[in-house]
PDB file of C-alpha atoms in Angstrom:
ATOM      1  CA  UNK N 655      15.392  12.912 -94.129  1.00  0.00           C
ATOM      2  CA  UNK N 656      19.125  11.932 -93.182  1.00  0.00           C
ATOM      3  CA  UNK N 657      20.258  11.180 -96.885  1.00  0.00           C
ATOM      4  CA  UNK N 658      23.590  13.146 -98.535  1.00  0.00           C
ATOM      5  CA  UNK N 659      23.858  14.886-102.118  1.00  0.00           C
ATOM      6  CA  UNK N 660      25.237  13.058-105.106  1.00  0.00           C
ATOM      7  CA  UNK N 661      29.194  13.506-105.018  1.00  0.00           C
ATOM      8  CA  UNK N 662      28.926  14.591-101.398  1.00  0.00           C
ATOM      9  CA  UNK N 663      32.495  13.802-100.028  1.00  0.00           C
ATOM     10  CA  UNK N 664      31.402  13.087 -96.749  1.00  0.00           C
ATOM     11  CA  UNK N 665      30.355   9.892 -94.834  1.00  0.00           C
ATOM     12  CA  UNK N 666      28.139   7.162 -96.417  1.00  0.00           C
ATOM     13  CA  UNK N 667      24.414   7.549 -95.238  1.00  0.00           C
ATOM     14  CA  UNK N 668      24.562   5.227 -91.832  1.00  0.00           C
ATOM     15  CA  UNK N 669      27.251   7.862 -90.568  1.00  0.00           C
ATOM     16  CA  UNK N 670      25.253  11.714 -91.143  1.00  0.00           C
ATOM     17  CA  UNK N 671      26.987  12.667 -87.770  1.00  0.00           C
ATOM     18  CA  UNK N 672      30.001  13.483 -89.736  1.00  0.00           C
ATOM     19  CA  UNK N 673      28.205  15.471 -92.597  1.00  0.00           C
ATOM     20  CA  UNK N 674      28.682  18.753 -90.743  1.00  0.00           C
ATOM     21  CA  UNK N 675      27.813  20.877 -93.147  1.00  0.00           C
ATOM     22  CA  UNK N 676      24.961  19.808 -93.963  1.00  0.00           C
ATOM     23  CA  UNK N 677      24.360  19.537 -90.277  1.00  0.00           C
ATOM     24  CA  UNK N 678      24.955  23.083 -89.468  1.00  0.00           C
ATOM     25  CA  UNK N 679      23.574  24.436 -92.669  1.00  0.00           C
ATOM     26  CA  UNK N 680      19.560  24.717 -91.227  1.00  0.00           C
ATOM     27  CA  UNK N 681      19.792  27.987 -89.407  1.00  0.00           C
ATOM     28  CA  UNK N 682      19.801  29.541 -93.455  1.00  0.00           C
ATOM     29  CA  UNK N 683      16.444  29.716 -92.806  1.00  0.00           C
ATOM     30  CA  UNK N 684      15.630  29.221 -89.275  1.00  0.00           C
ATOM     31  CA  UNK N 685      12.064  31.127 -89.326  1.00  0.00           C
ATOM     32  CA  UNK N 686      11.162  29.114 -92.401  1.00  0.00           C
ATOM     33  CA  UNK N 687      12.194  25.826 -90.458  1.00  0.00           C
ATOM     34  CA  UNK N 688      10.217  26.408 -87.408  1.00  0.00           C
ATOM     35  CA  UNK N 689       7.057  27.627 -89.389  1.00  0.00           C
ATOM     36  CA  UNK N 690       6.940  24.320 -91.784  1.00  0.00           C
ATOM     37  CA  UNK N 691       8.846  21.496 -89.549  1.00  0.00           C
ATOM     38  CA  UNK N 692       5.964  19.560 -88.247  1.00  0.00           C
ATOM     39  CA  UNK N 693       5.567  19.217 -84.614  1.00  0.00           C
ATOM     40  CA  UNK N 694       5.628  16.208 -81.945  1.00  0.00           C
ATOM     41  CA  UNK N 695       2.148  14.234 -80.984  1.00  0.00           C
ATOM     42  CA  UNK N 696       1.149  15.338 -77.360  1.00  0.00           C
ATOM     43  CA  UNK N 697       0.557  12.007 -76.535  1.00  0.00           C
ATOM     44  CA  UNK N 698       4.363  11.256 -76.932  1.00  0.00           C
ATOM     45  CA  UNK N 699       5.418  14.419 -75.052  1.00  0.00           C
ATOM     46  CA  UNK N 700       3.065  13.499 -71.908  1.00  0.00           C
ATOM     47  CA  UNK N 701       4.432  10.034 -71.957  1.00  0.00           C
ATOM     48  CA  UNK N 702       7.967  11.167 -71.675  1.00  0.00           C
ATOM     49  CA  UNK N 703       7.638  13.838 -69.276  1.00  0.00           C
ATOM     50  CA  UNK N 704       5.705  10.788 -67.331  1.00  0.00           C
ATOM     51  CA  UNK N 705       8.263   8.517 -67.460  1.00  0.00           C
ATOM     52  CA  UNK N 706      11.137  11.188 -66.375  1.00  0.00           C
ATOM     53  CA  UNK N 707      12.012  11.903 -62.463  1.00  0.00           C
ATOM     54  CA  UNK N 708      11.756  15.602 -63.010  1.00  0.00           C
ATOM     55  CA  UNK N 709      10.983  18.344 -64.574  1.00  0.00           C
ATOM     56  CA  UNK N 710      14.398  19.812 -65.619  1.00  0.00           C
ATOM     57  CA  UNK N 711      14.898  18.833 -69.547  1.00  0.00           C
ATOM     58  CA  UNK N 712      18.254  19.160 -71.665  1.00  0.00           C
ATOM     59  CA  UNK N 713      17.321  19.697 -75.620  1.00  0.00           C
ATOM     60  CA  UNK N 714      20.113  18.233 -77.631  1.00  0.00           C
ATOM     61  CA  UNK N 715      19.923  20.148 -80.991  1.00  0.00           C
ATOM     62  CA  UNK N 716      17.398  22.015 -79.927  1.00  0.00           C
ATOM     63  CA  UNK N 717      16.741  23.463 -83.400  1.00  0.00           C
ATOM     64  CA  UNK N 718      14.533  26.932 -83.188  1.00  0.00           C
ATOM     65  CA  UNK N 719      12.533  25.231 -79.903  1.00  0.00           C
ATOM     66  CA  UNK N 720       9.966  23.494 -81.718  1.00  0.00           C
ATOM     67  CA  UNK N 721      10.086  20.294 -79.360  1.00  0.00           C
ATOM     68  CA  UNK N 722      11.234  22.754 -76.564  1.00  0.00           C
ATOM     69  CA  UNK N 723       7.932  24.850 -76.750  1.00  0.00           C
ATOM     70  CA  UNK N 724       5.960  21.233 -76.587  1.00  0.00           C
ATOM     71  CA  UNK N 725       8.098  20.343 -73.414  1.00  0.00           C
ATOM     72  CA  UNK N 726       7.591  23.627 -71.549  1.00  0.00           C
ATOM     73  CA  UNK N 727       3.857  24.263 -72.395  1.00  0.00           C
ATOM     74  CA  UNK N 728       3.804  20.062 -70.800  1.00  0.00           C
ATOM     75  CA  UNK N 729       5.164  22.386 -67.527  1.00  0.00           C
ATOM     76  CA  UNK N 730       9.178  21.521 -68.304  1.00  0.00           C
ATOM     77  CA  UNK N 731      12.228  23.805 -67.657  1.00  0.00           C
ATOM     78  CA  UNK N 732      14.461  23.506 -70.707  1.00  0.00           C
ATOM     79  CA  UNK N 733      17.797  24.145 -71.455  1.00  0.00           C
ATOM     80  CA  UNK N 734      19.013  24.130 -75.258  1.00  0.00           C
ATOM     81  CA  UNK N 735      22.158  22.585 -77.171  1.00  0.00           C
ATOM     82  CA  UNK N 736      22.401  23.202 -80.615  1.00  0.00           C
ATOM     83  CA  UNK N 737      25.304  23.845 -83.025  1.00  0.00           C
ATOM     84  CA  UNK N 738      23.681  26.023 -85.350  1.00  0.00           C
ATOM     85  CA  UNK N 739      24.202  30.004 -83.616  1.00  0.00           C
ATOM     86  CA  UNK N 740      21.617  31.127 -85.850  1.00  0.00           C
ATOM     87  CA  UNK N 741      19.134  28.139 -85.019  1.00  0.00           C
ATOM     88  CA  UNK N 742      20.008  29.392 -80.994  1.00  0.00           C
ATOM     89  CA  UNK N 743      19.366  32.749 -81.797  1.00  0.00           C
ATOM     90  CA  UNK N 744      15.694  31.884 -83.058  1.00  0.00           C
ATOM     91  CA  UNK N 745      15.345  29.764 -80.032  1.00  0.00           C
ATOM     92  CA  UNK N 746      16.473  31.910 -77.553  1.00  0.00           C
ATOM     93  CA  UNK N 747      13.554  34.656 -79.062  1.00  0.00           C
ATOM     94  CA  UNK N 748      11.804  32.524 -77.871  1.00  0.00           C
ATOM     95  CA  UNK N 749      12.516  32.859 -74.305  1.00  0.00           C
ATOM     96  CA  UNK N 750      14.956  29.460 -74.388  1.00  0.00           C
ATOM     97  CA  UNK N 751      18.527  29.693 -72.588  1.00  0.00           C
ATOM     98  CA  UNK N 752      20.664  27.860 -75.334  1.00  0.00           C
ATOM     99  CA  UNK N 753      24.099  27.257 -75.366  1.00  0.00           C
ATOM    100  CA  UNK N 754      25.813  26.521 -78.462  1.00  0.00           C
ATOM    101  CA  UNK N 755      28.156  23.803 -79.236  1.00  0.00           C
ATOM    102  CA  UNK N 756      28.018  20.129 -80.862  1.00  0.00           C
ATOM    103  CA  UNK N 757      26.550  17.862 -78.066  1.00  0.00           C
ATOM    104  CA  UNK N 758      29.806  15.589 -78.109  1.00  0.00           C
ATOM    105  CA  UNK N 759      31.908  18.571 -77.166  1.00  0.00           C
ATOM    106  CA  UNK N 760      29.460  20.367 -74.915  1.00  0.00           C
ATOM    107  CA  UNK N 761      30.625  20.905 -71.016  1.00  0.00           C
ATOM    108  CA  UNK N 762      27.584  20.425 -68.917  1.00  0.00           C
ATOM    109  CA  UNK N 763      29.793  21.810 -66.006  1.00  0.00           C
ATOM    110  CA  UNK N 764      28.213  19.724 -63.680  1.00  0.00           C
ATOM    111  CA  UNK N 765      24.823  20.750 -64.256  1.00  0.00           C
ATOM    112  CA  UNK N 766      22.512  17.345 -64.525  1.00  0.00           C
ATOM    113  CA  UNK N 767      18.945  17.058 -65.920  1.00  0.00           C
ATOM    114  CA  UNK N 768      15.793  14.435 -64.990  1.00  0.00           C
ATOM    115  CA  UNK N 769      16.109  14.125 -69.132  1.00  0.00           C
ATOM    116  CA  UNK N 770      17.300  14.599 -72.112  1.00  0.00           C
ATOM    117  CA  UNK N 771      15.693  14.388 -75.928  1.00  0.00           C
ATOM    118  CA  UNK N 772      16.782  15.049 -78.960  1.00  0.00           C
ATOM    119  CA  UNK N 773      13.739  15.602 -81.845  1.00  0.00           C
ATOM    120  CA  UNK N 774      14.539  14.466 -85.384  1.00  0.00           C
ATOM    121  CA  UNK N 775      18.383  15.859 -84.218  1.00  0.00           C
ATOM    122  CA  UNK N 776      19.945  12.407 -82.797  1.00  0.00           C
ATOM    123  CA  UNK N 777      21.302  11.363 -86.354  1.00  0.00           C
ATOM    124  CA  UNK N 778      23.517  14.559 -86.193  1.00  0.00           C
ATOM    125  CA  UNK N 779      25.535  13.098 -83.353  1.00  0.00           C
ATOM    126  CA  UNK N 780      27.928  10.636 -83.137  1.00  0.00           C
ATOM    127  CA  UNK N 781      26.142   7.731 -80.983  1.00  0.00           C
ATOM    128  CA  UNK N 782      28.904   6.903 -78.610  1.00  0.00           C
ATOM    129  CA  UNK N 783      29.791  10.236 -78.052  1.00  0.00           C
ATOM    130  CA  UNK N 784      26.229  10.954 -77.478  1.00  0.00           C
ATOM    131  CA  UNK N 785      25.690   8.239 -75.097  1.00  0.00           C
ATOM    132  CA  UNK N 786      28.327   9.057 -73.285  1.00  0.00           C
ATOM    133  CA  UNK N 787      27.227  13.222 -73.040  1.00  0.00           C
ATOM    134  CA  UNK N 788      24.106  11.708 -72.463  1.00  0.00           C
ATOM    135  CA  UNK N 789      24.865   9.557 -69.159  1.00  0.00           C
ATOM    136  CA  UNK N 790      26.665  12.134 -67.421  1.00  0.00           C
ATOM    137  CA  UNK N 791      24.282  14.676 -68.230  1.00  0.00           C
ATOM    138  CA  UNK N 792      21.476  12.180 -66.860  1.00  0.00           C
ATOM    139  CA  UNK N 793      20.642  12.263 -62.943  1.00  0.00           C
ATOM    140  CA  UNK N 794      20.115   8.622 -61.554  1.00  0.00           C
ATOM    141  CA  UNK N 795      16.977   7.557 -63.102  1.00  0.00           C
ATOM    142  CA  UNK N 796      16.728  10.130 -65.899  1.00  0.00           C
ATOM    143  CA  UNK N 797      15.156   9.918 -68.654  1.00  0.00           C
ATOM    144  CA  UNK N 798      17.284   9.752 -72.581  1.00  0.00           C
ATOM    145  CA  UNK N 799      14.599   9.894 -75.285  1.00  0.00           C
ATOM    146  CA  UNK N 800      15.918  10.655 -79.191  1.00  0.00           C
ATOM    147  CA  UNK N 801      12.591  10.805 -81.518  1.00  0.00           C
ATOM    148  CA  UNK N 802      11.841  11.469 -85.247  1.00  0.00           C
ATOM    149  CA  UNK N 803       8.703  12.016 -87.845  1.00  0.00           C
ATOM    150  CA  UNK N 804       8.736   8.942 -89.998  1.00  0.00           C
ATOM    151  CA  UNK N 805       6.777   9.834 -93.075  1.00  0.00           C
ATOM    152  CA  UNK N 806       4.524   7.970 -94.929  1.00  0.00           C
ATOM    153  CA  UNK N 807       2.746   9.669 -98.327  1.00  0.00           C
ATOM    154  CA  UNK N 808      -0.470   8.011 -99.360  1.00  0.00           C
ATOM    155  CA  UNK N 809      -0.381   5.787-102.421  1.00  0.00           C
ATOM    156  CA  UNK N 810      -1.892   8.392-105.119  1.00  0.00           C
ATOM    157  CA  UNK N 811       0.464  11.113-103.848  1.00  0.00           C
ATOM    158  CA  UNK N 812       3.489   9.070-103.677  1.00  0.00           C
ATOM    159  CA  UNK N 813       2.927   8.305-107.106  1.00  0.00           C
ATOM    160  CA  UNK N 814       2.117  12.054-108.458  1.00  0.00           C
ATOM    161  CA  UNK N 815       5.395  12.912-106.244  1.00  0.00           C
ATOM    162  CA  UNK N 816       7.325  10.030-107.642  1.00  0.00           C
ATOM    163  CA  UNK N 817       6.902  11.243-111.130  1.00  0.00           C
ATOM    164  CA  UNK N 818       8.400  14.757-110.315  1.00  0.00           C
ATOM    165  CA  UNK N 819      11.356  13.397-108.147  1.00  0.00           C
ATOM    166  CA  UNK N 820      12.485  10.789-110.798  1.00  0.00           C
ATOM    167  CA  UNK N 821      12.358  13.269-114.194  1.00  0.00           C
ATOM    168  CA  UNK N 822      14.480  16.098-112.014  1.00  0.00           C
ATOM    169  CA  UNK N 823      16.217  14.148-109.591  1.00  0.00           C
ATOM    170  CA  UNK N 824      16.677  10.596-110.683  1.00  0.00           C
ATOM    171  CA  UNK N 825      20.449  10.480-108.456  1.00  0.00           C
ATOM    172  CA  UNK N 826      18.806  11.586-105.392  1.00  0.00           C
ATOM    173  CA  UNK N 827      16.959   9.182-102.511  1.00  0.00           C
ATOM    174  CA  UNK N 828      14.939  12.280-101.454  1.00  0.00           C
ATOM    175  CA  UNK N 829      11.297  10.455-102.372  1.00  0.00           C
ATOM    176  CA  UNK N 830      12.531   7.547 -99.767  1.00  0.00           C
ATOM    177  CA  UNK N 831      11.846   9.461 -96.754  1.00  0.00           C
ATOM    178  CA  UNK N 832       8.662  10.434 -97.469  1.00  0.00           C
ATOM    179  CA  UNK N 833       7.434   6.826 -98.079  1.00  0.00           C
ATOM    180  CA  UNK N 834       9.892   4.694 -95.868  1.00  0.00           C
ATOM    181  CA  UNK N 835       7.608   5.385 -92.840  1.00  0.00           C
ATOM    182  CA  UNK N 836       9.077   4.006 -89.496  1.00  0.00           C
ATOM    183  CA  UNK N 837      11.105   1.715 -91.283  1.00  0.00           C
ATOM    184  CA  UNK N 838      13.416   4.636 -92.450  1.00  0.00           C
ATOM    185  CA  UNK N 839      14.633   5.562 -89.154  1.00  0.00           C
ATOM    186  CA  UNK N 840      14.730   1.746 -88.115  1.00  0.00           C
ATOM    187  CA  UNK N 841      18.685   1.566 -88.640  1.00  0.00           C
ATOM    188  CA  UNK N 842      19.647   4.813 -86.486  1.00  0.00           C
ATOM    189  CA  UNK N 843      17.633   3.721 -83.625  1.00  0.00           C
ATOM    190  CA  UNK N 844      19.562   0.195 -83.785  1.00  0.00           C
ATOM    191  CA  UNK N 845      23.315   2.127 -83.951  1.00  0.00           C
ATOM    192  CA  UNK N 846      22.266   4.516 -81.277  1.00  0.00           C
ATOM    193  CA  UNK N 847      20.666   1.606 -79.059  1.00  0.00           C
ATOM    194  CA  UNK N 848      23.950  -0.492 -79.546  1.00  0.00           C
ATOM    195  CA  UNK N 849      25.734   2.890 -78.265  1.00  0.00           C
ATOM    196  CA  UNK N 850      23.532   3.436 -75.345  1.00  0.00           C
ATOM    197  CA  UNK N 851      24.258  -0.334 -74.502  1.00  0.00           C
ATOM    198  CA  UNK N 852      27.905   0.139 -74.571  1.00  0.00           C
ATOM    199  CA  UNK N 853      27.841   2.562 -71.902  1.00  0.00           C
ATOM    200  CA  UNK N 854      26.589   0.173 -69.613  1.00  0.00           C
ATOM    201  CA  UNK N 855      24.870   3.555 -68.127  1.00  0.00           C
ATOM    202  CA  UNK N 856      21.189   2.824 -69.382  1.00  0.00           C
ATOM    203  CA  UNK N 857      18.752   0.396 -68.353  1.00  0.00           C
ATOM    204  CA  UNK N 858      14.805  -0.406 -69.933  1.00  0.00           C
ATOM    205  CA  UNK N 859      16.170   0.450 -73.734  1.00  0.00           C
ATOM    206  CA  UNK N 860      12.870   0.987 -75.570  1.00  0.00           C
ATOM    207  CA  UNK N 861      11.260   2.031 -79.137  1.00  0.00           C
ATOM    208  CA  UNK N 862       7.857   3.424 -78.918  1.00  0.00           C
ATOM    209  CA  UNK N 863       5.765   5.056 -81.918  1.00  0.00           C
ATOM    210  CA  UNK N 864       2.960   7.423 -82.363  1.00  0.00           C
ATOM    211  CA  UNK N 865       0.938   7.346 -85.046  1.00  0.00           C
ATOM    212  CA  UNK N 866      -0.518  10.802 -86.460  1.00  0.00           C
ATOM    213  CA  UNK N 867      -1.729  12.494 -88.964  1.00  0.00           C
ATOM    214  CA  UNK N 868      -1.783  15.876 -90.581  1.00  0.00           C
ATOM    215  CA  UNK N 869      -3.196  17.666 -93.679  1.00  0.00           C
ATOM    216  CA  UNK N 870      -1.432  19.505 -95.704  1.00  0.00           C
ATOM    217  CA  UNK N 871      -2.152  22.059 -97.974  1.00  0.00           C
ATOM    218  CA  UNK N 872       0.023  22.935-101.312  1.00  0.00           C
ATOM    219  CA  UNK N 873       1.337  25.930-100.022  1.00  0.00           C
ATOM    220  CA  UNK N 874       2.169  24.137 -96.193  1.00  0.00           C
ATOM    221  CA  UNK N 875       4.093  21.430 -97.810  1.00  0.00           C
ATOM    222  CA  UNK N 876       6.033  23.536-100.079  1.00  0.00           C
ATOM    223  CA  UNK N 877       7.228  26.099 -97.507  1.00  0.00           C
ATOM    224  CA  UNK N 878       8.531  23.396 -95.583  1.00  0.00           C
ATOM    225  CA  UNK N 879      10.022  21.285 -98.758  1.00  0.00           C
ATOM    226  CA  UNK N 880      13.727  23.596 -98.669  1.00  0.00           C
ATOM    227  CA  UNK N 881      14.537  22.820 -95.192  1.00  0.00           C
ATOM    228  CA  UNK N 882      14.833  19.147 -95.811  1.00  0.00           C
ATOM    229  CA  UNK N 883      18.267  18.650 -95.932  1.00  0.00           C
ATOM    230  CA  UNK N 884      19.255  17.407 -99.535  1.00  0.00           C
ATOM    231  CA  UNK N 885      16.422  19.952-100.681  1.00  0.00           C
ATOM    232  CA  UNK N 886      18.270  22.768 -98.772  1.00  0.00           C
ATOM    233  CA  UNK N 887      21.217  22.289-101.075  1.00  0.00           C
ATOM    234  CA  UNK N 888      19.852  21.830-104.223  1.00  0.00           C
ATOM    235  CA  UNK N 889      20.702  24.525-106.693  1.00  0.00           C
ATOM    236  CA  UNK N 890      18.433  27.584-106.893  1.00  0.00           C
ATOM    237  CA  UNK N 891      17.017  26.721-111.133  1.00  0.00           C
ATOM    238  CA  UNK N 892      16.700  23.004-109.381  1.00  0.00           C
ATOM    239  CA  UNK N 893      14.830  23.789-106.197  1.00  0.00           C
ATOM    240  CA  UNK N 894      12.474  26.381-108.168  1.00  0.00           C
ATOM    241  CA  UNK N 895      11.347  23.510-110.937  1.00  0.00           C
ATOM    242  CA  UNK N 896      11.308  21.330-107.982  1.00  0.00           C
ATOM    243  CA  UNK N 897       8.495  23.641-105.907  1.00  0.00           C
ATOM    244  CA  UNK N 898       6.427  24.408-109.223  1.00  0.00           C
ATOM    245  CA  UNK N 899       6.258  20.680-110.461  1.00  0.00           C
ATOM    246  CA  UNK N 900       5.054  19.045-107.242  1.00  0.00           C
ATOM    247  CA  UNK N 901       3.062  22.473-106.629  1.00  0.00           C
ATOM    248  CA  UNK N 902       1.256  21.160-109.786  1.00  0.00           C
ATOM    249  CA  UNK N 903       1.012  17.663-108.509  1.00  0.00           C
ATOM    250  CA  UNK N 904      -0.555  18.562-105.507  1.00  0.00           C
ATOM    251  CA  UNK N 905      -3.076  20.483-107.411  1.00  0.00           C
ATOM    252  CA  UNK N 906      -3.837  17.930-109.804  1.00  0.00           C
ATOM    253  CA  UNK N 907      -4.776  15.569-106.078  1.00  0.00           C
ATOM    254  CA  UNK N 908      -6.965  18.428-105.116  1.00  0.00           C
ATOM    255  CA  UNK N 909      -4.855  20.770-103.709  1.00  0.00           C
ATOM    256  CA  UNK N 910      -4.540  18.993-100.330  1.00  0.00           C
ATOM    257  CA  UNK N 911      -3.343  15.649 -98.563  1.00  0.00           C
ATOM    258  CA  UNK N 912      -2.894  13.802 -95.658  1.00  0.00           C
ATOM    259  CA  UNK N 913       0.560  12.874 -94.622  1.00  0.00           C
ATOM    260  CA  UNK N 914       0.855   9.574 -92.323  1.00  0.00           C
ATOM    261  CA  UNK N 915       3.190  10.083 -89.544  1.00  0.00           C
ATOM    262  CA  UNK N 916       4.522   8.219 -86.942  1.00  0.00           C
ATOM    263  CA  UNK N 917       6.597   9.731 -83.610  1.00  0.00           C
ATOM    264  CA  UNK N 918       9.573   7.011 -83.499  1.00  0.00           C
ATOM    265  CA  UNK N 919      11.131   7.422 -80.034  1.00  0.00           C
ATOM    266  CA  UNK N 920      14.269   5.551 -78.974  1.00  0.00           C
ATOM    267  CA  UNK N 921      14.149   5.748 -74.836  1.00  0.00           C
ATOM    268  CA  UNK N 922      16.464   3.788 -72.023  1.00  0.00           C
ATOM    269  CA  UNK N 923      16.446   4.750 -68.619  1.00  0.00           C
ATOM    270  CA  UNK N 924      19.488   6.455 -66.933  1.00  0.00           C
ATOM    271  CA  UNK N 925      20.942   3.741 -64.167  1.00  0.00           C
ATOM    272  CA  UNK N 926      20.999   4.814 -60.424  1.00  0.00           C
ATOM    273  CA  UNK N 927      24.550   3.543 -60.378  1.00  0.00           C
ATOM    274  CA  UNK N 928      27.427   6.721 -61.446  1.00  0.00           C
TER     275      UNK N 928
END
């Protein structure tokens, strides 16, 4: 979910690179984030550490390691970036080398890498930047891969959510990420492809998707509901209505549900020209 609060005075919604704040403002609750974020399909993983040259993988926003764990158990060495010190330390407890800095900024001191990914973290960076950190981070037929969970709520609990969202927050877009599916992320993979393009470093630009589910139960989906980042900085009275009325919703559905997701990976390959 990429959207910003009402009266937010930062960037309009197809620029959330420059809403730093709300950027940097995960690691509040870093332990909470890496128990309820959901996690990448293997199927995506293995294809991306197949189509790299190597085993050495840079994490851009690496978060607490959630994609980093996936890469490494898939028999990767990987090296964090993330912004967030607290978000590093949680990563680093797990036995992660992370250095902290934004990814436009970072100094990769000559150090290069068969790839790099960034998981549900791309929209935090400025594309051309990116791109740019991105190609001479890359070795000669590396690998760039940014991904996201798109989210798509079945009908009936779209609807029981719906309700909830539009009598306590009728000003906010949050709702639209959970039903947007792919579609929702289809604008940031078009700005960072143009970016990537304009480097005239990447070659075999590509979108892939992986469709998969996962059940949730009422207390799952609520844990993870105040690291989203509009939820995260809703006020306290707000967010607690906001966790007991769609606590009730999910109970009145049965007290469990499916969510529809679906891996959206933007990929290019690094050029063997420097």
């Amino acid at each position: 979910m990429v959207t910003l609060p009402p009266g937010h005075p930062g960037p309009p919604e197809h620029q959330p690179h420059r809403a730093r704040d709300m950027a940097e403002s995960f690691g509040a609750e870093a332990a909470r984030y890496d128990r309820a974020r959901p996690r990448y399909p293997d199927a995506m993983v293995h294809r991306l550490v197949a189509a790299s040259p190597g085993p050495d993988v840079l994490d851009v926003g690496c978060g607490t390691g959630i994609a980093a764990r996936q890469f490494r158990a898939a028999g990767c060495r990987v090296l964090g970036v993330e912004p967030d010190a607290r978000m590093a330390d949680f990563a680093r407890a797990q036995g992660f080398e992370v250095e902290v800095a934004r990814f436009e900024e970072w100094d990769h001191g000559g150090r290069t890498f068969d790839a790099v990914i960034a998981g549900q973290a791309w929209h935090w960076v400025d594309p051309l930047a990116g791109a740019r950190s991105s190609a001479r981070a890359l070795r000669p037929g590396g690998r760039f891969a940014a991904f996201w969970n798109a989210m798509q709520l079945p009908p009936e609990v779209e609807d029981a959510f719906a309700e909830v969202y539009h009598r306590l927050l009728p000003d906010l877009p949050i709702l639209r990420g959970m039903t947007a599916g792919a579609e929702a992320y289809s604008a940031i993979c078009t700005r960072a492809e143009e970016a990537l393009r304009t480097t005239d470093s990447f070659t075999d630009i590509d979108r892939w998707q992986f469709p998969w589910p996962h059940t949730y139960t009422r207390d799952e989906w609520l844990d993870g509901l105040p690291t989203a980042g509009v939820s995260a900085r809703l006020p306290t009275t707000t967010m607690t209505e906001l966790l007991t009325d769609i606590g009730k919703a999910i109970d009145n559905i049965g007290g469990t549900f499916t969510m529809h997701y679906t891996a959206v990976v933007l990929t290019a390959q690094r050029t063997d020209t420097t």
